[in-house]
PDB file of C-alpha atoms in Angstrom:
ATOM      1  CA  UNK A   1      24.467  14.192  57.810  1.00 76.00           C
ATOM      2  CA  UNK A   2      21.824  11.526  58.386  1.00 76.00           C
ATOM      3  CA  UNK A   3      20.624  10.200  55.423  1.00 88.00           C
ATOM      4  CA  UNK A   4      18.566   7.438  53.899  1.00 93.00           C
ATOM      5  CA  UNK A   5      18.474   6.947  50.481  1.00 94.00           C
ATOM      6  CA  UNK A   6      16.493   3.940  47.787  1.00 96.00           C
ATOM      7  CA  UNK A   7      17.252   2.766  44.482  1.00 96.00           C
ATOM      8  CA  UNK A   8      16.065   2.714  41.919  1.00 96.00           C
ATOM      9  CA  UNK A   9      13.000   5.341  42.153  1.00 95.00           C
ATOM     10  CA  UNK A  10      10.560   3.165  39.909  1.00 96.00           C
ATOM     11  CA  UNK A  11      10.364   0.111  38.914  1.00 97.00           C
ATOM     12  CA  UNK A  12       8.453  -1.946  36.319  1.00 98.00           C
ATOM     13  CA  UNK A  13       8.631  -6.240  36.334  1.00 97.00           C
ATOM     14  CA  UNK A  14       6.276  -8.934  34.791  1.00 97.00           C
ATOM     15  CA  UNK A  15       4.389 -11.111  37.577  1.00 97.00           C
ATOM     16  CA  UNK A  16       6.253 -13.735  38.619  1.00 97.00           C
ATOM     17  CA  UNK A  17       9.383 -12.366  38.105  1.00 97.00           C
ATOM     18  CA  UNK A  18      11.702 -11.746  41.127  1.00 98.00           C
ATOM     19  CA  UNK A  19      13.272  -8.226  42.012  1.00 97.00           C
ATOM     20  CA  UNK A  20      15.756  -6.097  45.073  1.00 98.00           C
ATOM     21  CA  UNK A  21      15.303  -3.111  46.393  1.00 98.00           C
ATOM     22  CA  UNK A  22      18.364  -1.073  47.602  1.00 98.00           C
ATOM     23  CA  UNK A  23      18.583   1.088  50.636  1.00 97.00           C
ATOM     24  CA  UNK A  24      21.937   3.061  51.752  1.00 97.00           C
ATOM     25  CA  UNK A  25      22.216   4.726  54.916  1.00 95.00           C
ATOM     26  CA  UNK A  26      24.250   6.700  56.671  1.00 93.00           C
ATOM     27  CA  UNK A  27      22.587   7.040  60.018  1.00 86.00           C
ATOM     28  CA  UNK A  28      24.727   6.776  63.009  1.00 84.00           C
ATOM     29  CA  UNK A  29      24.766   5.345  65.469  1.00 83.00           C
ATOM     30  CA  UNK A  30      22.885   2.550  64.136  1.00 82.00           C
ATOM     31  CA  UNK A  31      19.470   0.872  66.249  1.00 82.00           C
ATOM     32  CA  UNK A  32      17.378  -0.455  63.418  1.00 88.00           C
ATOM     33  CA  UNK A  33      16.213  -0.688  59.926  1.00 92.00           C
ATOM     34  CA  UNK A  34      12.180  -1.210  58.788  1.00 92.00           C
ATOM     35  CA  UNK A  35      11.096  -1.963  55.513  1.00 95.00           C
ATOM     36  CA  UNK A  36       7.584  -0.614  54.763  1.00 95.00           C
ATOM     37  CA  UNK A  37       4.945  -1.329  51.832  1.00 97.00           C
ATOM     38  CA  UNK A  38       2.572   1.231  50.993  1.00 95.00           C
ATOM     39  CA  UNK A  39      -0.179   0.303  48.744  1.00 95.00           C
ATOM     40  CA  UNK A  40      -1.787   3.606  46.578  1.00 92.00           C
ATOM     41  CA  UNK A  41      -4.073   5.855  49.209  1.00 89.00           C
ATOM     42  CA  UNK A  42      -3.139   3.490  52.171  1.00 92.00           C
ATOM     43  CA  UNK A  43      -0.796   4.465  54.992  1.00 93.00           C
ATOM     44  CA  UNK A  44       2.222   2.252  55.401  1.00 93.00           C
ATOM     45  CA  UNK A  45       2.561  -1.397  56.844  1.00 94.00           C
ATOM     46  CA  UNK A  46       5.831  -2.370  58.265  1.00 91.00           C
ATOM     47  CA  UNK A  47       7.202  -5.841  56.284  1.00 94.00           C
ATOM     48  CA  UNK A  48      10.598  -6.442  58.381  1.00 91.00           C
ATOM     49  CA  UNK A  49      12.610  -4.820  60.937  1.00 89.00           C
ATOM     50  CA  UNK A  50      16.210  -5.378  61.267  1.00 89.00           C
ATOM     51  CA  UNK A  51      18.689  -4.996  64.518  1.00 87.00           C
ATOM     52  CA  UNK A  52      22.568  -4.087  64.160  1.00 82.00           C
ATOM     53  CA  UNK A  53      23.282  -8.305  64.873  1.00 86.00           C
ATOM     54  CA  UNK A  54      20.871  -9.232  62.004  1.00 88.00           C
ATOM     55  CA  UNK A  55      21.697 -10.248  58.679  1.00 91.00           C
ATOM     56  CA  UNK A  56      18.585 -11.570  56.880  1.00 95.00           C
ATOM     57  CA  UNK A  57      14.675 -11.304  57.714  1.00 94.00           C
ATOM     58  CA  UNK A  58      12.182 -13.197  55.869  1.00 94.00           C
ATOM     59  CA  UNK A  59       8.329 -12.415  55.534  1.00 93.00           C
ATOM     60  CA  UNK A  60       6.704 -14.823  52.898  1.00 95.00           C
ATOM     61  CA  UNK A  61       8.020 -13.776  49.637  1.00 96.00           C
ATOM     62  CA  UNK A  62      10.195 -10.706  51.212  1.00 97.00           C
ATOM     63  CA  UNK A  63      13.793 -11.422  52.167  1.00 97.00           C
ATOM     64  CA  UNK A  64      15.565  -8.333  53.421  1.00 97.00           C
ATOM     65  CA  UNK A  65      19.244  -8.515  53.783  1.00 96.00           C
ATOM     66  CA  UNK A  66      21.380  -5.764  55.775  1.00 95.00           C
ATOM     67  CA  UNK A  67      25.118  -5.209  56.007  1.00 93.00           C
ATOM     68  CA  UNK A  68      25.617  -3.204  58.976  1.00 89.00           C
ATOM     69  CA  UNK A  69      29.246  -2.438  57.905  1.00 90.00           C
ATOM     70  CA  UNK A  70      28.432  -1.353  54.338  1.00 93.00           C
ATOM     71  CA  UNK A  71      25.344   0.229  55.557  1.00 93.00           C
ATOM     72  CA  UNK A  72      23.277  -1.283  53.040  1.00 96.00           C
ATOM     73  CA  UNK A  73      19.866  -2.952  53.160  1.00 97.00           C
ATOM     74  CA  UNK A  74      18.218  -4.723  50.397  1.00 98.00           C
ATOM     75  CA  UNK A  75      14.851  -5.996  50.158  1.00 98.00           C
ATOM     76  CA  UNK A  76      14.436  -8.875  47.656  1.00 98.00           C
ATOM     77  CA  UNK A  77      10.566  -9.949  46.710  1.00 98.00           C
ATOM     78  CA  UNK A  78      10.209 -13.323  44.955  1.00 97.00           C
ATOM     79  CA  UNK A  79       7.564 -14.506  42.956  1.00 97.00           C
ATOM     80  CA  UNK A  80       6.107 -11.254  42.464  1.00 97.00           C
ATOM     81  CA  UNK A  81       2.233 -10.834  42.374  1.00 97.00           C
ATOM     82  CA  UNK A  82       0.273  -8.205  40.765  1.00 97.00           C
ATOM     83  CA  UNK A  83      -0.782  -7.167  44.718  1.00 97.00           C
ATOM     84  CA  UNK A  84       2.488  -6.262  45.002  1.00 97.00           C
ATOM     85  CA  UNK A  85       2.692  -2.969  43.478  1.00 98.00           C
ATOM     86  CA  UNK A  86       3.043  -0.621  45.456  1.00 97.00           C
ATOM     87  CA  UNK A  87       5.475   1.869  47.608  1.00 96.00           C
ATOM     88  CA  UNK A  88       8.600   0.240  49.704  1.00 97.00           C
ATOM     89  CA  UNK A  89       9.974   2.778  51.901  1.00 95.00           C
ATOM     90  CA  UNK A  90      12.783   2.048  54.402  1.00 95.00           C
ATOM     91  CA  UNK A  91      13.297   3.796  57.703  1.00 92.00           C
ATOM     92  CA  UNK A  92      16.778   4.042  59.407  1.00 91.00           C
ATOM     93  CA  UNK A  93      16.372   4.937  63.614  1.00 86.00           C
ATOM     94  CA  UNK A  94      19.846   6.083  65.411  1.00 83.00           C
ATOM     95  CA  UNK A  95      20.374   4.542  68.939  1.00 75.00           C
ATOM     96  CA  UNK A  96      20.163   8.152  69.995  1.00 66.00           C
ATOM     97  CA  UNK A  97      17.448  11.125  70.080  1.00 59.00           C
ATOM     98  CA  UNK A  98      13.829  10.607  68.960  1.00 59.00           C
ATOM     99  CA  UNK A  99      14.327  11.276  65.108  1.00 69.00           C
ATOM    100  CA  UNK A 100      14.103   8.625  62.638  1.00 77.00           C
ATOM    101  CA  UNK A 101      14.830   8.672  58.866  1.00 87.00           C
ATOM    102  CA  UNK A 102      12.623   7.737  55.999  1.00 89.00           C
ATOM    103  CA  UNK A 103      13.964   6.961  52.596  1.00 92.00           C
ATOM    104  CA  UNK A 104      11.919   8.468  49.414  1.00 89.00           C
ATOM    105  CA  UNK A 105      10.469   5.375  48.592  1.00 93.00           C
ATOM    106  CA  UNK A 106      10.760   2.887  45.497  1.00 96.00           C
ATOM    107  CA  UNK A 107       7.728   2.386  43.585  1.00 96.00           C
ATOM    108  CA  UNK A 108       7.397  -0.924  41.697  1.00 98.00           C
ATOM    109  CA  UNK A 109       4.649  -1.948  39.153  1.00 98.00           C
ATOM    110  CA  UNK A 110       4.163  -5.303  38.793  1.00 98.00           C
ATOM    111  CA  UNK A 111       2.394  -5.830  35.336  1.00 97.00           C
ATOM    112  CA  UNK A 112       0.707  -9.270  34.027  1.00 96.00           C
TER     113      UNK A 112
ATOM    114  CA  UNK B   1     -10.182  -3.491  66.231  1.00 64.00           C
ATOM    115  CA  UNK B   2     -10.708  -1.120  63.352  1.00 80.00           C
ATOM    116  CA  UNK B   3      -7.140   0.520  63.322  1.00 93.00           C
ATOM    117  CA  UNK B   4      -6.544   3.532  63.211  1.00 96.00           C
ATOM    118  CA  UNK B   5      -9.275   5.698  62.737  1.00 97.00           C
ATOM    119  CA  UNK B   6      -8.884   9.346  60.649  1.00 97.00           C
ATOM    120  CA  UNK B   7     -10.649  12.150  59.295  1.00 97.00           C
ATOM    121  CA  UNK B   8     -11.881  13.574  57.539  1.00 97.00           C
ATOM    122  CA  UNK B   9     -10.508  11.164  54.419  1.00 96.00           C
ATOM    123  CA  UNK B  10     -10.239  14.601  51.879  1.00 97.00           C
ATOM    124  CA  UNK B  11     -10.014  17.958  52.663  1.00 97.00           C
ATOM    125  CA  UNK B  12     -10.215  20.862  50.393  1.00 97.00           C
ATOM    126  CA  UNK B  13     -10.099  24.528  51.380  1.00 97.00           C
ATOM    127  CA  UNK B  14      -9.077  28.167  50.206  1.00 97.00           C
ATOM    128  CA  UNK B  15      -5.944  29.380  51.534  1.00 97.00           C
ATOM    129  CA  UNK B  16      -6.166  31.248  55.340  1.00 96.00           C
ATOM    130  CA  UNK B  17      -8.929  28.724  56.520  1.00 97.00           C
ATOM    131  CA  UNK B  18      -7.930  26.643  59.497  1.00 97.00           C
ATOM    132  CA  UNK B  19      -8.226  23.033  59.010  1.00 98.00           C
ATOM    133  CA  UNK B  20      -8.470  20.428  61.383  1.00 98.00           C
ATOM    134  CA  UNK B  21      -7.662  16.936  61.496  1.00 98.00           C
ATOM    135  CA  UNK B  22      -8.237  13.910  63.837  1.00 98.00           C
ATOM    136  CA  UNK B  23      -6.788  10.619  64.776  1.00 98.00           C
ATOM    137  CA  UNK B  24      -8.148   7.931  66.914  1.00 98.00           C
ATOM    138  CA  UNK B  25      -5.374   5.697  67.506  1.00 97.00           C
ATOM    139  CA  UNK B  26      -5.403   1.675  68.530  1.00 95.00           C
ATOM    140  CA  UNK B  27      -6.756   1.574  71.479  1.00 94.00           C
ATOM    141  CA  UNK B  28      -4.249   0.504  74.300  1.00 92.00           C
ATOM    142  CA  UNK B  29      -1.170   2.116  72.382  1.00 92.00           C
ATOM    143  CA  UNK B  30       0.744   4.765  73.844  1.00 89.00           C
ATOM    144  CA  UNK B  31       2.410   6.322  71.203  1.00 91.00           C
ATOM    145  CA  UNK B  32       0.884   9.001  68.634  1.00 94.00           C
ATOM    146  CA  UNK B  33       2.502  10.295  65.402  1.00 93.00           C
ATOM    147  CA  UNK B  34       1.959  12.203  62.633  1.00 96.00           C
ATOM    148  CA  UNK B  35       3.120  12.283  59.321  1.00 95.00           C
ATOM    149  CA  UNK B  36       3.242  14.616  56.205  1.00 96.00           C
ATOM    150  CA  UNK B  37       3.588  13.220  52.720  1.00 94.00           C
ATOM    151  CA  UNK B  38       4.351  14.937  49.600  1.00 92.00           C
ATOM    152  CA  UNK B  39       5.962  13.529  46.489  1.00 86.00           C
ATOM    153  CA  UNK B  40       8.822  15.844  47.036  1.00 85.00           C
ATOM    154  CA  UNK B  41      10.063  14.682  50.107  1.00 85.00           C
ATOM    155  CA  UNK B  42       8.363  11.683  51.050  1.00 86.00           C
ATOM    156  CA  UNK B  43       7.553  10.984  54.832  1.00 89.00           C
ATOM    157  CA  UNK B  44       8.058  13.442  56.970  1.00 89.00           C
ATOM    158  CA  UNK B  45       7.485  13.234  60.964  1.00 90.00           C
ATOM    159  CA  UNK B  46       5.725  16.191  62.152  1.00 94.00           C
ATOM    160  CA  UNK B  47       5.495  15.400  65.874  1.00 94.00           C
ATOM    161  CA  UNK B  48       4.849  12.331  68.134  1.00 90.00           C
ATOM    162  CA  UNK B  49       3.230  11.874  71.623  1.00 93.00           C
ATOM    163  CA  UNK B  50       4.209   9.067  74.469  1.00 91.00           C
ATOM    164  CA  UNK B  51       1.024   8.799  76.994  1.00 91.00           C
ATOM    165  CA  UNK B  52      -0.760  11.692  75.454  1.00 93.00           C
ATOM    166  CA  UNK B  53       2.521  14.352  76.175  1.00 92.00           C
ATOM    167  CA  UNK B  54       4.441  15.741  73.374  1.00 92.00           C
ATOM    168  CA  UNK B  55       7.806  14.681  73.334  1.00 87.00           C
ATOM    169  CA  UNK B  56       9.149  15.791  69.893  1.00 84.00           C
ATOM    170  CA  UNK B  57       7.456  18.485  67.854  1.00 88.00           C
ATOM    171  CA  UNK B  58      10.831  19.512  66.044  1.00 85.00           C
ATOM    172  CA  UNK B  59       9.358  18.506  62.369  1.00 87.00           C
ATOM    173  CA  UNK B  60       6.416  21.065  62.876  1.00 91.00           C
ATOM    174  CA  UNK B  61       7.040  23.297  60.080  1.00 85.00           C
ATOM    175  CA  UNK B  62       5.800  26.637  61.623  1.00 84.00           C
ATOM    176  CA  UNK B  63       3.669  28.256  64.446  1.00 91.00           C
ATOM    177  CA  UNK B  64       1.142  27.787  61.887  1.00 95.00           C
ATOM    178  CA  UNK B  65       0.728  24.305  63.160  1.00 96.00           C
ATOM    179  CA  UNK B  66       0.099  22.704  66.163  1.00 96.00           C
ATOM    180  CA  UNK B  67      -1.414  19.253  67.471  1.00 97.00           C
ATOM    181  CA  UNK B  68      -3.132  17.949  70.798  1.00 96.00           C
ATOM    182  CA  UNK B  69      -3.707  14.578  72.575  1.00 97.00           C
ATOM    183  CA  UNK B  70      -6.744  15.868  75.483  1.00 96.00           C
ATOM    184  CA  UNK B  71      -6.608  11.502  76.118  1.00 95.00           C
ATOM    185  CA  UNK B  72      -5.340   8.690  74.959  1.00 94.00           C
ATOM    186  CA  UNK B  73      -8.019   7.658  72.309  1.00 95.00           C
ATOM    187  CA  UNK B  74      -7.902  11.471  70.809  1.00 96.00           C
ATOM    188  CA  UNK B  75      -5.482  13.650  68.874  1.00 98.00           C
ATOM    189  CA  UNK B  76      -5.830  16.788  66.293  1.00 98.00           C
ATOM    190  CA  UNK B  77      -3.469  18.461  64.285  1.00 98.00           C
ATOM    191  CA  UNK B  78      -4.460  21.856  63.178  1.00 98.00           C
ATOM    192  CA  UNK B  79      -3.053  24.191  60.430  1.00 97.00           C
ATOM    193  CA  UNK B  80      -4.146  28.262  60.737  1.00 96.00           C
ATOM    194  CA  UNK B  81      -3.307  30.007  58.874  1.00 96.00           C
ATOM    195  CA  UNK B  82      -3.652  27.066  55.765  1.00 96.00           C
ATOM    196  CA  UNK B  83      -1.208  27.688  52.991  1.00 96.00           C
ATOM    197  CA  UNK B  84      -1.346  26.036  49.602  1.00 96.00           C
ATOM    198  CA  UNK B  85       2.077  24.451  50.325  1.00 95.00           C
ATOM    199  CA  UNK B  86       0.330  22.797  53.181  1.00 96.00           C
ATOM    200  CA  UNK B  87      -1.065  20.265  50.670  1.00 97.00           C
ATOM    201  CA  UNK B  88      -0.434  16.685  51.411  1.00 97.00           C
ATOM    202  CA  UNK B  89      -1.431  13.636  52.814  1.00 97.00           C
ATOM    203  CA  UNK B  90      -1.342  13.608  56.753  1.00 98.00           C
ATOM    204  CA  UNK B  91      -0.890  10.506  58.278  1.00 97.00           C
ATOM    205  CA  UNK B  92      -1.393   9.495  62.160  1.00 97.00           C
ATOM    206  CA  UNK B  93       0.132   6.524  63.706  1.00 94.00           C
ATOM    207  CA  UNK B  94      -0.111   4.257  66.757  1.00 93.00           C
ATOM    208  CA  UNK B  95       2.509   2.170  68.416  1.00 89.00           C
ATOM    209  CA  UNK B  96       1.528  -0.112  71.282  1.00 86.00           C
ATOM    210  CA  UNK B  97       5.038   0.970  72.742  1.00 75.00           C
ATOM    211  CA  UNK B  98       5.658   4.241  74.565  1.00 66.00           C
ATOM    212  CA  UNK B  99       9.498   5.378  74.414  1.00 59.00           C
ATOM    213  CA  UNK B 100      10.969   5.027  71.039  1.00 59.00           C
ATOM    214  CA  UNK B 101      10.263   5.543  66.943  1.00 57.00           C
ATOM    215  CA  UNK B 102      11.511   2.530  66.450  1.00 61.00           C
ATOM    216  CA  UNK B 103       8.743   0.689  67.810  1.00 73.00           C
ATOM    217  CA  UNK B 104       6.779  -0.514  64.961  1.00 80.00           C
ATOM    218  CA  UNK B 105       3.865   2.102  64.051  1.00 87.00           C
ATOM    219  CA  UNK B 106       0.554   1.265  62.654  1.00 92.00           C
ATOM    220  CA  UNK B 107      -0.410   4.068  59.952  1.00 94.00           C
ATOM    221  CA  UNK B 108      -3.881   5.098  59.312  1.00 96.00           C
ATOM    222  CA  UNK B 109      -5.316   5.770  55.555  1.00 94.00           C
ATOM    223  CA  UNK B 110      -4.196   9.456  56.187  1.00 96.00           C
ATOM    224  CA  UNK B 111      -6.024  12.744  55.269  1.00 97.00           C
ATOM    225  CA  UNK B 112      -5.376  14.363  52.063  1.00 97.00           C
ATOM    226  CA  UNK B 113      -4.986  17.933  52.167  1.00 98.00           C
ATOM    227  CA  UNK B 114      -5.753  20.496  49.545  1.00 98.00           C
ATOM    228  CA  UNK B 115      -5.216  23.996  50.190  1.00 97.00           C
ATOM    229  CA  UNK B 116      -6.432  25.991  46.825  1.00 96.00           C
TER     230      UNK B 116
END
């Protein structure tokens, strides 16, 4: 069964501090991987997408990693402002068929 | 540009009422979706269009529902019967790229639902 699922659920750090966000996945056949941030009452804004030959994306202060083999993402934020609280949600798509499959989401609080 | 454009931004209404709801996508993209959200279970894809046709409507939940692109700058989703487990946010989305969901979407600010 396709399946995308993000650890932990919630999340509380201090600004400034750094932090990773896990994603497991066990989509197949594999196309691509998209990290998304949600900020409360907004619709989502894609950070990163990843391809089966990539390893690591950068976007500013967000570094996601993926391990096709594993079939494991990770998204790691440095830094961390206050603007970055929000929702991450990753979204696996299969090579195959017109589905996709969205993760539940990690929401982080990032507190002064 | 402006985004994508939806509304109404709220909607409240008593069970058995059709609602309506209405997307104005990027202009020049040619691919439509929309999107429930609950806490429960997250995103879910409801159906998506490639040059105004439908080409997957397999996340519609029921007959209840049902959703139409007339052109390319236009789409509604409509719920009638409305049931209070309808409640949500809605979200529509654009993609400059017909042919895929993997093509990166733009989301509007989505519609929350209420259904009392």
């Amino acid at each position: 069964k396709n399946q995308v699922e993000q650890s932990p659920q919630s999340l509380i750090i201090l600004e400034g501090k750094n932090c990773t966000l896990q994603c497991n996945y066990t989509v197949s056949p594999f196309s691509n991987l998209r990290w998304y941030k949600q900020d409360t009452g907004r619709g989502p804004v894609s950070l990163t997408i990843m391809t089966f030959s990539e390893n690591t994306k950068s976007n500013g202060r967000y570094t996601a990693t993926l391990d096709a083999d594993t079939k494991q993402s990770s998204l790691h934020i440095t830094a961390s402002q206050l603007s970055d609280s929000a929702s991450y949600i990753c979204v696996v798509s299969p090579n195959t068929g017109n589905q996709f499959y969205f993760g539940t989401g990690t929401s982080l609080t990032v507190i002064p | 540009d402006a985004g994508v454009i939806q509304s109404p931004r709220h909607e409240v209404t008593e069970m058995g009422q059709e609602v309506t709801l209405r997307c104005k996508p990027i202009s020049g993209h040619n691919s439509l979706f929309w999107y429930r959200q609950t806490m429960m279970r997250g995103l879910e894809l409801l159906i998506y269009f490639n040059n105004n046709v439908p080409i997957d409507d397999s996340g519609m939940p029921e007959d209840r529902f049902s959703a139409k692109m007339p052109n390319a700058s236009f789409s509604t989703l409509k719920i009638q019967p409305s049931e209070p487990r309808d409640s949500a946010v809605y979200f529509c989305a654009s993609s400059p790229v017909a042919g895929g969901v993997g093509n990166e979407q733009f989301f509007g600010p989505g519609t929350r639902l209420t259904v009392l």
